[in-house]
Coordinates of N, CA and C and ligand atoms in Angstrom, one line a residue:
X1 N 0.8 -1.2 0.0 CA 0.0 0.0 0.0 C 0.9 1.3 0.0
X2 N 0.5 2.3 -0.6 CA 1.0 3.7 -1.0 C 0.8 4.0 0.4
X3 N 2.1 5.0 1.3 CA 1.9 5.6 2.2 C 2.4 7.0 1.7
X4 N 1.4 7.5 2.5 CA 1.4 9.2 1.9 C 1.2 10.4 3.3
X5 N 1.8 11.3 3.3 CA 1.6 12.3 4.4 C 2.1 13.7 3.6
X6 N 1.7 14.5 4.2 CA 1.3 16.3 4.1 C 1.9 17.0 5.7
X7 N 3.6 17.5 4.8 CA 4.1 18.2 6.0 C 3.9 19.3 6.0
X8 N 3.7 20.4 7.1 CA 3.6 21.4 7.4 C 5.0 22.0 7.2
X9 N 5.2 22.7 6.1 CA 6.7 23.1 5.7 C 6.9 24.7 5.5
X10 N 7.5 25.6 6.5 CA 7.3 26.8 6.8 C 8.5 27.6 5.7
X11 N 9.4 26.4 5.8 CA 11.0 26.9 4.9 C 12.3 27.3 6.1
X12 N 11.7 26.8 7.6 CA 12.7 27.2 8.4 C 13.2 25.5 8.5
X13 N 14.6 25.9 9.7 CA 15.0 24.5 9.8 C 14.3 23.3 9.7
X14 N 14.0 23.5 11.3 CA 12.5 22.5 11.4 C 11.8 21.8 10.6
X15 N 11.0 22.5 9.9 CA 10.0 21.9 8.9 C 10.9 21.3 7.6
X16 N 12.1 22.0 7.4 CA 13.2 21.4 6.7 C 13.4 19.7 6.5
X17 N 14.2 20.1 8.0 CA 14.4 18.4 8.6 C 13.2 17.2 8.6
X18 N 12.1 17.8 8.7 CA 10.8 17.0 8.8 C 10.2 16.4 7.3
X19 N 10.6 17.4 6.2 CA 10.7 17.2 4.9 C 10.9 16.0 5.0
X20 N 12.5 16.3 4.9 CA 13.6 15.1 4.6 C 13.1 13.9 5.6
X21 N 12.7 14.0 6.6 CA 12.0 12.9 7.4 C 11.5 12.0 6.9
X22 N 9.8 12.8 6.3 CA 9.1 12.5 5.7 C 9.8 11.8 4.4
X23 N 10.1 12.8 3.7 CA 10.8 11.9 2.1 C 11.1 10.6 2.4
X24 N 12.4 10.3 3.6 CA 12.5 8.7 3.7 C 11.9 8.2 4.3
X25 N 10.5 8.3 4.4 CA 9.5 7.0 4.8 C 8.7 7.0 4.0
X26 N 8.1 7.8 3.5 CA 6.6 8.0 3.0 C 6.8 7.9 1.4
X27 N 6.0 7.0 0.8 CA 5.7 6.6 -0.6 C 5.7 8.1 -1.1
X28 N 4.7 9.0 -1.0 CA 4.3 10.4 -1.8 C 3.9 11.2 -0.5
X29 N 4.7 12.4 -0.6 CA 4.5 13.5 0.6 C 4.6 14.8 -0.5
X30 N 3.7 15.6 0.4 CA 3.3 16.7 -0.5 C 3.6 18.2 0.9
X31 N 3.7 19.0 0.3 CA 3.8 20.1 1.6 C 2.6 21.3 1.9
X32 N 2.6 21.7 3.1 CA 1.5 23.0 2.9 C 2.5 23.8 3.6
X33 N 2.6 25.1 3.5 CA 3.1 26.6 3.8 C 1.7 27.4 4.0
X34 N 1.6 28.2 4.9 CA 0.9 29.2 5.3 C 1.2 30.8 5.3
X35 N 0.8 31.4 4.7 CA 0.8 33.1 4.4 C 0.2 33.8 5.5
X36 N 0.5 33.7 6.8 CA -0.2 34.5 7.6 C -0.2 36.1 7.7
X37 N 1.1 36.2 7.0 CA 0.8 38.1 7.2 C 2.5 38.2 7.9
X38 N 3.0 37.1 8.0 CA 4.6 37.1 8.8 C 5.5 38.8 8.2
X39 N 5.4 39.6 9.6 CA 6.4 40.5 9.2 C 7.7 40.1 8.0
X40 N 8.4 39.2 7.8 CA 9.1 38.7 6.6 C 8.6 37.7 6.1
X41 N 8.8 37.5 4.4 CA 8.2 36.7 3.5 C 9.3 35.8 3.3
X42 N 11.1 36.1 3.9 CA 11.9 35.7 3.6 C 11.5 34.3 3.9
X43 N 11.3 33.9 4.8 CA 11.2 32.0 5.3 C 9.6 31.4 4.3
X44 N 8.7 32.3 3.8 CA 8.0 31.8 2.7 C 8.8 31.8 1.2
X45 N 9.9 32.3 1.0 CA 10.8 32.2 -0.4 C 11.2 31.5 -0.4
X46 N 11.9 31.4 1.2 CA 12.5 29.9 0.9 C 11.8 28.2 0.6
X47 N 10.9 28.0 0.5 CA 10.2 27.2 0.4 C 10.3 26.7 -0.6
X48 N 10.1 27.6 -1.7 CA 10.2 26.7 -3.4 C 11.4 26.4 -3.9
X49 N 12.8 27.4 -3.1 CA 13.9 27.0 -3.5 C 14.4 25.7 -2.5
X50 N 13.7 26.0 -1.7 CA 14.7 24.3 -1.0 C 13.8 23.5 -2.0
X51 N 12.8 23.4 -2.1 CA 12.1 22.3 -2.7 C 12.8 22.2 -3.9
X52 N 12.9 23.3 -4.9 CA 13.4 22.7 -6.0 C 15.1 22.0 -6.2
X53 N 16.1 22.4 -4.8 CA 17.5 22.1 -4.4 C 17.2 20.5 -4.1
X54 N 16.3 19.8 -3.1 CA 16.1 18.9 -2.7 C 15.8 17.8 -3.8
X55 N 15.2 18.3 -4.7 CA 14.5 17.9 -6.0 C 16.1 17.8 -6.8
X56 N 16.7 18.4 -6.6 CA 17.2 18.2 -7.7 C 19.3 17.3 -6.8
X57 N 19.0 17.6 -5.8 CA 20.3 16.8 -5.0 C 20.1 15.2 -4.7
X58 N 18.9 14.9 -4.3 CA 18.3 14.0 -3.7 C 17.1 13.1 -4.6
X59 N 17.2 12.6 -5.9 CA 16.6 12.1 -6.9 C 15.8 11.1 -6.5
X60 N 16.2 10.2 -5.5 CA 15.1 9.5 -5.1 C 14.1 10.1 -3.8
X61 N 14.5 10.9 -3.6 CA 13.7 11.7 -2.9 C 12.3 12.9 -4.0
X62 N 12.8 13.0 -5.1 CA 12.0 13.7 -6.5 C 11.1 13.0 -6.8
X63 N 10.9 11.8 -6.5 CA 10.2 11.0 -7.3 C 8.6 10.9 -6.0
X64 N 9.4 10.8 -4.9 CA 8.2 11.0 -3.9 C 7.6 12.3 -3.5
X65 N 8.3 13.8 -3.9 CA 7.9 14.9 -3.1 C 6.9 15.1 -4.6
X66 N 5.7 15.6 -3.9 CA 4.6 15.8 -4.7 C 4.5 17.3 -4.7
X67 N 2.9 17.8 -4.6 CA 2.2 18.8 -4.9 C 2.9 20.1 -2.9
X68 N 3.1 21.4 -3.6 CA 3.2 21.9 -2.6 C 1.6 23.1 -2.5
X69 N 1.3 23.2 -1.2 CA 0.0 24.1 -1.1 C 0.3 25.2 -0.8
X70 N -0.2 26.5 -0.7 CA 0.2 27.7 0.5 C -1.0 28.0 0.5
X71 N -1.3 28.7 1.6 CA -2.2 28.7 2.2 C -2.6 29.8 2.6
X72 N -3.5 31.3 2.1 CA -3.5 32.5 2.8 C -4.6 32.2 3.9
X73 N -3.7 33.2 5.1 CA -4.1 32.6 6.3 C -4.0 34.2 6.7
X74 N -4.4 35.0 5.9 CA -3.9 36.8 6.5 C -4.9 36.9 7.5
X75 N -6.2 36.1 7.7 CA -6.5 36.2 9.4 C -6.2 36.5 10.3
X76 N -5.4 35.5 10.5 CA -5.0 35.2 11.3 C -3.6 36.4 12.0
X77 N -3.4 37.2 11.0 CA -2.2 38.4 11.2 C -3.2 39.5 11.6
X78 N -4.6 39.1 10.7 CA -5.5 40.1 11.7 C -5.5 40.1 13.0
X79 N -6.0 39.1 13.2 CA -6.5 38.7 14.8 C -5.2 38.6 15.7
X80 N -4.8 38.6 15.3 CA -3.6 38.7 16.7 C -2.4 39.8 16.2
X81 N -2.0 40.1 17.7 CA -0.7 41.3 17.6 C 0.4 41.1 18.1
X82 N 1.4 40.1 17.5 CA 2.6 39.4 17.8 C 3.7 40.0 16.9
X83 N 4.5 39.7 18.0 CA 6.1 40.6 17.0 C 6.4 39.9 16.0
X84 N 5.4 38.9 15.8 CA 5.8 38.1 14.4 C 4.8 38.9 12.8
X85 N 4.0 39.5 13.4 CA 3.6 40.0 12.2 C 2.8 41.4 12.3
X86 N 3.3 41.7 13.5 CA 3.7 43.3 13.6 C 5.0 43.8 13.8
X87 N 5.5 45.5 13.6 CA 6.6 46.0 13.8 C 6.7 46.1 15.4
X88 N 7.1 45.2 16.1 CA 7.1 45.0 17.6 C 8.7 44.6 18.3
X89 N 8.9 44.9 19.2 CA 10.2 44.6 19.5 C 10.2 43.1 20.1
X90 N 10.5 42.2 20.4 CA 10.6 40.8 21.0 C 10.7 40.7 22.4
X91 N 9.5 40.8 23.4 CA 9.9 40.4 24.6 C 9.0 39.8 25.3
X92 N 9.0 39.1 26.7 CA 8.4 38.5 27.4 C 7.0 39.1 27.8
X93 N 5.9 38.4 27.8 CA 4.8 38.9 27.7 C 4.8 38.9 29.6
X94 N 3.3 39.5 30.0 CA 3.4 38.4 31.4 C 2.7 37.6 31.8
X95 N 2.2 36.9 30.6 CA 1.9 35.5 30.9 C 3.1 34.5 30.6
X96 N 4.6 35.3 30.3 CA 5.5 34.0 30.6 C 6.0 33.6 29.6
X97 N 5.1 34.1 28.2 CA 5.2 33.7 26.5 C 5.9 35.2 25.9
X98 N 6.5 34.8 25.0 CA 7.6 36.0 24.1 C 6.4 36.3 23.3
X99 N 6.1 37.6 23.2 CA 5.2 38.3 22.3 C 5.2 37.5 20.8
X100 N 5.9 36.7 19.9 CA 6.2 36.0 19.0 C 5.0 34.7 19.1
X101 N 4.6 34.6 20.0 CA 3.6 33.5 20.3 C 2.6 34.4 19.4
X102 N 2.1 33.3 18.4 CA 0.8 33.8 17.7 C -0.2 32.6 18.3
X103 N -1.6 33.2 18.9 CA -2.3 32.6 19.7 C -3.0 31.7 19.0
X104 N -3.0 30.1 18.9 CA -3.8 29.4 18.1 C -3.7 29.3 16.4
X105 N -1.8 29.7 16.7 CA -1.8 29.2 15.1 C -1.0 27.8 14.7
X106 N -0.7 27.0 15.8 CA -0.7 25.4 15.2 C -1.9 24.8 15.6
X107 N -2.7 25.0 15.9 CA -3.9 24.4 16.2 C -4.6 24.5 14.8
X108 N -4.6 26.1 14.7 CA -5.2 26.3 13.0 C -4.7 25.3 11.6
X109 N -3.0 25.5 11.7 CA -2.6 25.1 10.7 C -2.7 23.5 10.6
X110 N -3.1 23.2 11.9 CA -3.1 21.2 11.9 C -4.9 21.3 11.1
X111 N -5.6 21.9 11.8 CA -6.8 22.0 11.4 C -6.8 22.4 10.0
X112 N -6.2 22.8 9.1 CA -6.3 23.3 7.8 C -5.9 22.1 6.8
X113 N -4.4 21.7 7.6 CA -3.5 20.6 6.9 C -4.6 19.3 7.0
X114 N -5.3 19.0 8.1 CA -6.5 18.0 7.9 C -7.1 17.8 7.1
X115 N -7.6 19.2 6.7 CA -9.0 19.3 5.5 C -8.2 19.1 4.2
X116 N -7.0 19.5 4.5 CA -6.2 19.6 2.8 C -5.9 18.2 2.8
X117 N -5.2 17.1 3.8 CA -5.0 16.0 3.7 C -6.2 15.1 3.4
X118 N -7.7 15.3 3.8 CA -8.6 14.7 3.6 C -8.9 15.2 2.4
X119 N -9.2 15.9 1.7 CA -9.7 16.1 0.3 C -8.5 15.6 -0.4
X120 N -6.8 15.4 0.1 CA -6.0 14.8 -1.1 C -5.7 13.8 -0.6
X121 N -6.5 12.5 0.1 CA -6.5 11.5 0.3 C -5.0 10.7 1.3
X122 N -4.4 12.2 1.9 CA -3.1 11.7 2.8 C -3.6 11.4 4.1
X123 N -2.7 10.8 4.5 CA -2.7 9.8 5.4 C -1.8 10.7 7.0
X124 N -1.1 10.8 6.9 CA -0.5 11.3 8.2 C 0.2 12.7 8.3
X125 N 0.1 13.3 9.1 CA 0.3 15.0 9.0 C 2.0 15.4 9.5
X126 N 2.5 16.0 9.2 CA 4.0 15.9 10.1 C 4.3 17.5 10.6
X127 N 4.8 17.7 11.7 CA 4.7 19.4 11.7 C 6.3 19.4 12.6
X128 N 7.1 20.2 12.7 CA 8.5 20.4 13.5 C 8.2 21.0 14.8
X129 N 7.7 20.9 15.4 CA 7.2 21.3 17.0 C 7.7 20.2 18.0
X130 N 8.5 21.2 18.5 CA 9.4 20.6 19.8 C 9.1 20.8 21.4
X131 N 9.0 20.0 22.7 CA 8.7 20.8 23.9 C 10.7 21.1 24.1
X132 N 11.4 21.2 23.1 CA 12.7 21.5 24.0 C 13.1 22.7 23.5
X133 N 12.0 23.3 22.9 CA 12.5 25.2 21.8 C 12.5 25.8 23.5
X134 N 12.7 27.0 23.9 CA 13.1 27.9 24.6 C 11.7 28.4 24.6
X135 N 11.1 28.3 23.8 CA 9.7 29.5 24.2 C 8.6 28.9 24.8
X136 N 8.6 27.7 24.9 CA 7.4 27.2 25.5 C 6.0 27.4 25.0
X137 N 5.8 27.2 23.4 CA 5.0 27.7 23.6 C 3.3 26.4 23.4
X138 N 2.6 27.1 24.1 CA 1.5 25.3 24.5 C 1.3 25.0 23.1
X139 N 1.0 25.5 21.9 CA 0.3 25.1 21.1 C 1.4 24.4 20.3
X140 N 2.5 23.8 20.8 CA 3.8 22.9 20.4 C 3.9 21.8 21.6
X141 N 3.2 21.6 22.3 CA 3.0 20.9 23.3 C 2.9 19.4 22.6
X142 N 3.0 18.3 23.0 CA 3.1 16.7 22.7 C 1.2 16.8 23.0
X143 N 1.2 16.9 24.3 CA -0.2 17.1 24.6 C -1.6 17.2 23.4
X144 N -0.7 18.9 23.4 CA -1.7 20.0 22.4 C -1.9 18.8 21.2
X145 N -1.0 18.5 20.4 CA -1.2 17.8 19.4 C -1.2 16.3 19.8
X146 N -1.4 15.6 20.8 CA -2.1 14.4 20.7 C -3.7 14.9 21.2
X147 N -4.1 15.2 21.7 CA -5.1 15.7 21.7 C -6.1 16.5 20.1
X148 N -5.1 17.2 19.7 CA -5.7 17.4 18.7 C -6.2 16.5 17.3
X149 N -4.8 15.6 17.1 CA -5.1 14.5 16.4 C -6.4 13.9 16.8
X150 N -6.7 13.7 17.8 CA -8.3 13.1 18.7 C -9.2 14.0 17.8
X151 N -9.3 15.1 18.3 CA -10.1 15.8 17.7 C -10.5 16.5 16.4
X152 N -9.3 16.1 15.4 CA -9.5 16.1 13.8 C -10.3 14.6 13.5
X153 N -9.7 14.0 14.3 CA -10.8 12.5 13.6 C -11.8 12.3 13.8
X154 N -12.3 12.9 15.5 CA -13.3 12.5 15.5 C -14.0 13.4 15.0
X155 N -13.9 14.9 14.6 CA -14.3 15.6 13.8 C -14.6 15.3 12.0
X156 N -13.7 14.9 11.9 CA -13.6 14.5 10.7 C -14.0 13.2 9.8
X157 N -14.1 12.1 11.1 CA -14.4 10.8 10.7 C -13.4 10.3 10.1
X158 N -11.9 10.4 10.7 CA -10.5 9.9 9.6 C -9.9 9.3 10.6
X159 N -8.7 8.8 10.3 CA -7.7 8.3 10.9 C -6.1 8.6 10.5
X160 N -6.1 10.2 10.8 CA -4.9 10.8 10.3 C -4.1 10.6 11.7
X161 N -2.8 10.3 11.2 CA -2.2 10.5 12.0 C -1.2 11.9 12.1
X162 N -0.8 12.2 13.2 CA -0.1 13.5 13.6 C 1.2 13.2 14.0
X163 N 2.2 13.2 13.6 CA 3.7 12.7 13.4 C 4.8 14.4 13.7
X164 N 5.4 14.2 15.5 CA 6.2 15.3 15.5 C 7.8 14.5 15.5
X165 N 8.3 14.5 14.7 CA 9.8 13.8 14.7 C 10.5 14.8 15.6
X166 N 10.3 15.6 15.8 CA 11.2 16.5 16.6 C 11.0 17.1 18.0
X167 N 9.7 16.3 18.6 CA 9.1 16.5 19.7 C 10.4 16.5 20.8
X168 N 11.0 15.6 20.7 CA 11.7 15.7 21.5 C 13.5 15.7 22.1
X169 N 13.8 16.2 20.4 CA 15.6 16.3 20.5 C 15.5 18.0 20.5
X170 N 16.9 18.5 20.5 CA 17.4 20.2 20.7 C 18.1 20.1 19.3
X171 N 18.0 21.3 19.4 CA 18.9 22.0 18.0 C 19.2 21.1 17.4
X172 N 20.6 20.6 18.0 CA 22.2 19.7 17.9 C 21.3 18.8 17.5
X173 N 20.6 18.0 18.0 CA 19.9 17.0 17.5 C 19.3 16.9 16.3
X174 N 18.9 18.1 16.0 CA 17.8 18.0 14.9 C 19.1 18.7 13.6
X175 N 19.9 19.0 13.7 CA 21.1 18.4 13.0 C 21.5 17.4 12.4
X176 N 21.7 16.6 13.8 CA 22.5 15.3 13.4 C 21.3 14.4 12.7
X177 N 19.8 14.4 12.8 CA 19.0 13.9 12.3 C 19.2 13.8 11.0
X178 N 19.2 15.4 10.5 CA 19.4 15.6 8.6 C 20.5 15.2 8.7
X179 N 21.9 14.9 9.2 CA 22.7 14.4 8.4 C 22.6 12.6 8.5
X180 N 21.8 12.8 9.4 CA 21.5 10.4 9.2 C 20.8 10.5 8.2
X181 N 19.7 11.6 7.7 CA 19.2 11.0 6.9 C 19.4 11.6 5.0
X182 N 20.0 12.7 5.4 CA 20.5 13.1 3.9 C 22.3 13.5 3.7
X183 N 23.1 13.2 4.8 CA 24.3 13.1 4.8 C 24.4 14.5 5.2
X184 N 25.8 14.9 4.7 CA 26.7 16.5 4.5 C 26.1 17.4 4.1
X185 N 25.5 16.8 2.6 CA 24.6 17.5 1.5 C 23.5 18.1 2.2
X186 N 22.2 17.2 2.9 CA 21.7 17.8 3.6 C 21.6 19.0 4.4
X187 N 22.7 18.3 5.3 CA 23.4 19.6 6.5 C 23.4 21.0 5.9
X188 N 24.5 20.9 4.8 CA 24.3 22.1 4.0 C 23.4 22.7 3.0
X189 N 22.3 22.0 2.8 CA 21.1 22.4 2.3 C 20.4 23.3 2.8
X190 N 20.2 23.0 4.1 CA 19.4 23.5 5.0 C 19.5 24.5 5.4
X191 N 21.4 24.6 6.1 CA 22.1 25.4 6.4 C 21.8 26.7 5.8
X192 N 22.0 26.1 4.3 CA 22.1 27.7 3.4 C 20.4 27.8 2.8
X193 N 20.1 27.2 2.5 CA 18.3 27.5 1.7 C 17.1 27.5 3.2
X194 N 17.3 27.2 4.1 CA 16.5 27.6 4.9 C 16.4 29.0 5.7
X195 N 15.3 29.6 6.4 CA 15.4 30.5 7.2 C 15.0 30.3 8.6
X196 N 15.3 31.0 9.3 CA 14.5 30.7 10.9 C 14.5 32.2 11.6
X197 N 15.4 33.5 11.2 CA 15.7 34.6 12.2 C 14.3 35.1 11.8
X198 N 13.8 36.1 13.4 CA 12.8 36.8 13.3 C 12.7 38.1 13.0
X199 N 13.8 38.5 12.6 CA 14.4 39.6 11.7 C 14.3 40.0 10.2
X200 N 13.7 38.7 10.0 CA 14.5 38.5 8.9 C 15.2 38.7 7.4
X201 N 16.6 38.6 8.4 CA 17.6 38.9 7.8 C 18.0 37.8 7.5
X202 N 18.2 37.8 5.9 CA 18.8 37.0 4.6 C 20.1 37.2 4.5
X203 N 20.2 38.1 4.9 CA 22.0 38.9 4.3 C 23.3 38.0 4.8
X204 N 23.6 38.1 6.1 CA 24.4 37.9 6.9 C 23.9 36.7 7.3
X205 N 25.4 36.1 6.3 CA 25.7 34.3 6.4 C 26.8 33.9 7.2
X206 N 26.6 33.2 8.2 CA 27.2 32.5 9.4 C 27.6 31.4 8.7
X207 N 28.1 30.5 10.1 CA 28.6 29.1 9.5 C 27.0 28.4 10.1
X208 N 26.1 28.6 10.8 CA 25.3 28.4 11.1 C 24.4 29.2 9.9
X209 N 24.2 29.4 9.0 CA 23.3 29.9 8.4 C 22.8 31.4 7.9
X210 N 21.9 32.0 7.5 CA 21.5 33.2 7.2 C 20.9 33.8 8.3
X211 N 21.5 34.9 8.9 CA 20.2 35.5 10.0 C 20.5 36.7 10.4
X212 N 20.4 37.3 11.7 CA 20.5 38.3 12.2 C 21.5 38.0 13.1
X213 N 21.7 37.3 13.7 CA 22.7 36.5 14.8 C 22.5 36.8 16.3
X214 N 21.3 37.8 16.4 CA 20.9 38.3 17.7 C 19.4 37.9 18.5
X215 N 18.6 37.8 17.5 CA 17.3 37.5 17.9 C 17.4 36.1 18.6
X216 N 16.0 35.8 19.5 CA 16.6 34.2 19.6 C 16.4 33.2 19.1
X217 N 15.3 33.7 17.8 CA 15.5 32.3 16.8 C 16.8 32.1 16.3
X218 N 17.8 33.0 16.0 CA 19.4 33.3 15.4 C 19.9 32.5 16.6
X219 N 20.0 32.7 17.8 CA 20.5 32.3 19.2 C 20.3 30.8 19.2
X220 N 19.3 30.5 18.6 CA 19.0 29.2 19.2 C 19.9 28.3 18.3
X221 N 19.3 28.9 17.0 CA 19.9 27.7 15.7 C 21.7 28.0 16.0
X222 N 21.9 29.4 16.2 CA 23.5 29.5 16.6 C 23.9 27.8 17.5
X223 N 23.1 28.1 18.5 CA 24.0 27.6 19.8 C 23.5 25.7 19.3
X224 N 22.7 25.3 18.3 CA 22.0 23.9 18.0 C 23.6 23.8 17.2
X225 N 23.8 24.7 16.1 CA 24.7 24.3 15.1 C 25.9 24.1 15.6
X226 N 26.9 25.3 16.5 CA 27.8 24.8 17.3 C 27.6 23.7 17.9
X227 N 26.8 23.4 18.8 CA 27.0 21.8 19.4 C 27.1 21.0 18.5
X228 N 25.9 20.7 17.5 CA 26.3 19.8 16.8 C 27.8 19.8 16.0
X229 N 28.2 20.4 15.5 CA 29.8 20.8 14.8 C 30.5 20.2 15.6
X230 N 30.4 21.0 17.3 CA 31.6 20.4 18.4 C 31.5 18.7 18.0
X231 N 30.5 18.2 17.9 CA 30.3 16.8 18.1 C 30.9 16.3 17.2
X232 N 30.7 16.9 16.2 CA 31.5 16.1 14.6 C 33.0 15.8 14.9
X233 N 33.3 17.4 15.1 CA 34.9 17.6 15.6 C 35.3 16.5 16.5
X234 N 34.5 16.5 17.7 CA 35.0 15.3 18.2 C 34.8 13.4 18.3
X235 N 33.9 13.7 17.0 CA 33.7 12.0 16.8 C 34.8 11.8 16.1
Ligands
ZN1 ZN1 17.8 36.7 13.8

């Protein structure tokens, strides 16, 4: 039997790695991206260029990556006022959450990726949400999305499954993943065709990648990529 899944693919690390995840298991995987209104469009550009790098590095991987979606979701940039898609500066709210928290938007995007997986007949959902990111934020919760999985099916009458490969490693980890599963090439795929800074700043290329080098999405992927490197060095 044909196994098939619909990753949630933003163009940042994360959803990167989960790609490539997906590619080596899944018969035909297809992607969705969302347009919410993100202060930078830079981490939605990147999306068709990794896809078409991937496509063209990784050939048996070409033959399974399918149809990509996007998804305008400018709602959702309505309804909420986050320094992700307002001119806002980045800080601690005082409920605890970094103003960057958009309130109920992986709940939305699993709920959207359902309907799109059920009308294209996929089978399991994949998204890069981790409880080991820095921000905490619930709607990345193991919880949040086993519970929601519950509640797309019984909503839906399906039996999708909800697949976080990244639930539970750090940065360094989610490094060394892409290189088990797509070698060097990968590493540097990602490296360079992906985005993650909430700046975003494309300009200024690190050995860790494109960013601002200050913010703490830059901080985080900084301090994931050194570790993993130390590790290389010293295997
Ligand atoms: Zn940055």
């Amino acid at each position: 039997m044909r196994t098939s899944a619909l990753v949630l693919f933003s163009g940042g690390q994360d959803s990167a790695t989960c790609l490539a995840w997906a590619l080596d298991r899944f018969d035909a995987v297809e992607t969705v991206g969302f347009d919410y209104g993100q202060r930078h469009k830079v981490e939605l550009d990147c999306r068709e260029r990794f896809r078409t790098r991937l496509r063209e590095q990784f050939p048996a991987w070409a033959e399974r990556l399918g149809e990509d979606h996007l998804l305008d979701l400018g709602l959702l940039g309505r309804i909420s006022d986050t320094a992700l898609t307002a001119e806002k500066r980045i800080e601690f709210e005082s409920s605890g959450l970094p103003n960057t928290f958009v309130p109920g938007r992986n709940l939305m995007f699993f709920t959207l990726a359902a309907a799109l997986a059920y009308r294209r007949g996929l089978k399991v959902l994949v998204g890069g949400m981790c409880e080991t990111d820095y921000s905490g934020y619930p709607d990345c919760r193991d919880d949040t999305l086993k519970s929601l999985q519950i509640t797309l099916n019984l909503g839906l009458n399906t039996r999708l499954v909800v697949e976080t490969p990244l639930m539970w490693i750090d940065k360094a980890q989610t490094w060394a993943l892409a290189r088990q599963l797509g070698g060097d090439g990968l590493v540097r795929l990602i490296r360079d065709e992906t985005h993650t800074c909430y700046m975003g700043d494309h300009h200024s290329l690190h050995d860790w990648g494109y960013g601002c080098g200050e913010c703490p999405a830059c901080d985080l992927r900084r301090k994931g990529y050194e570790a993993f490197a130390g590790e290389m060095v010293a295997a």
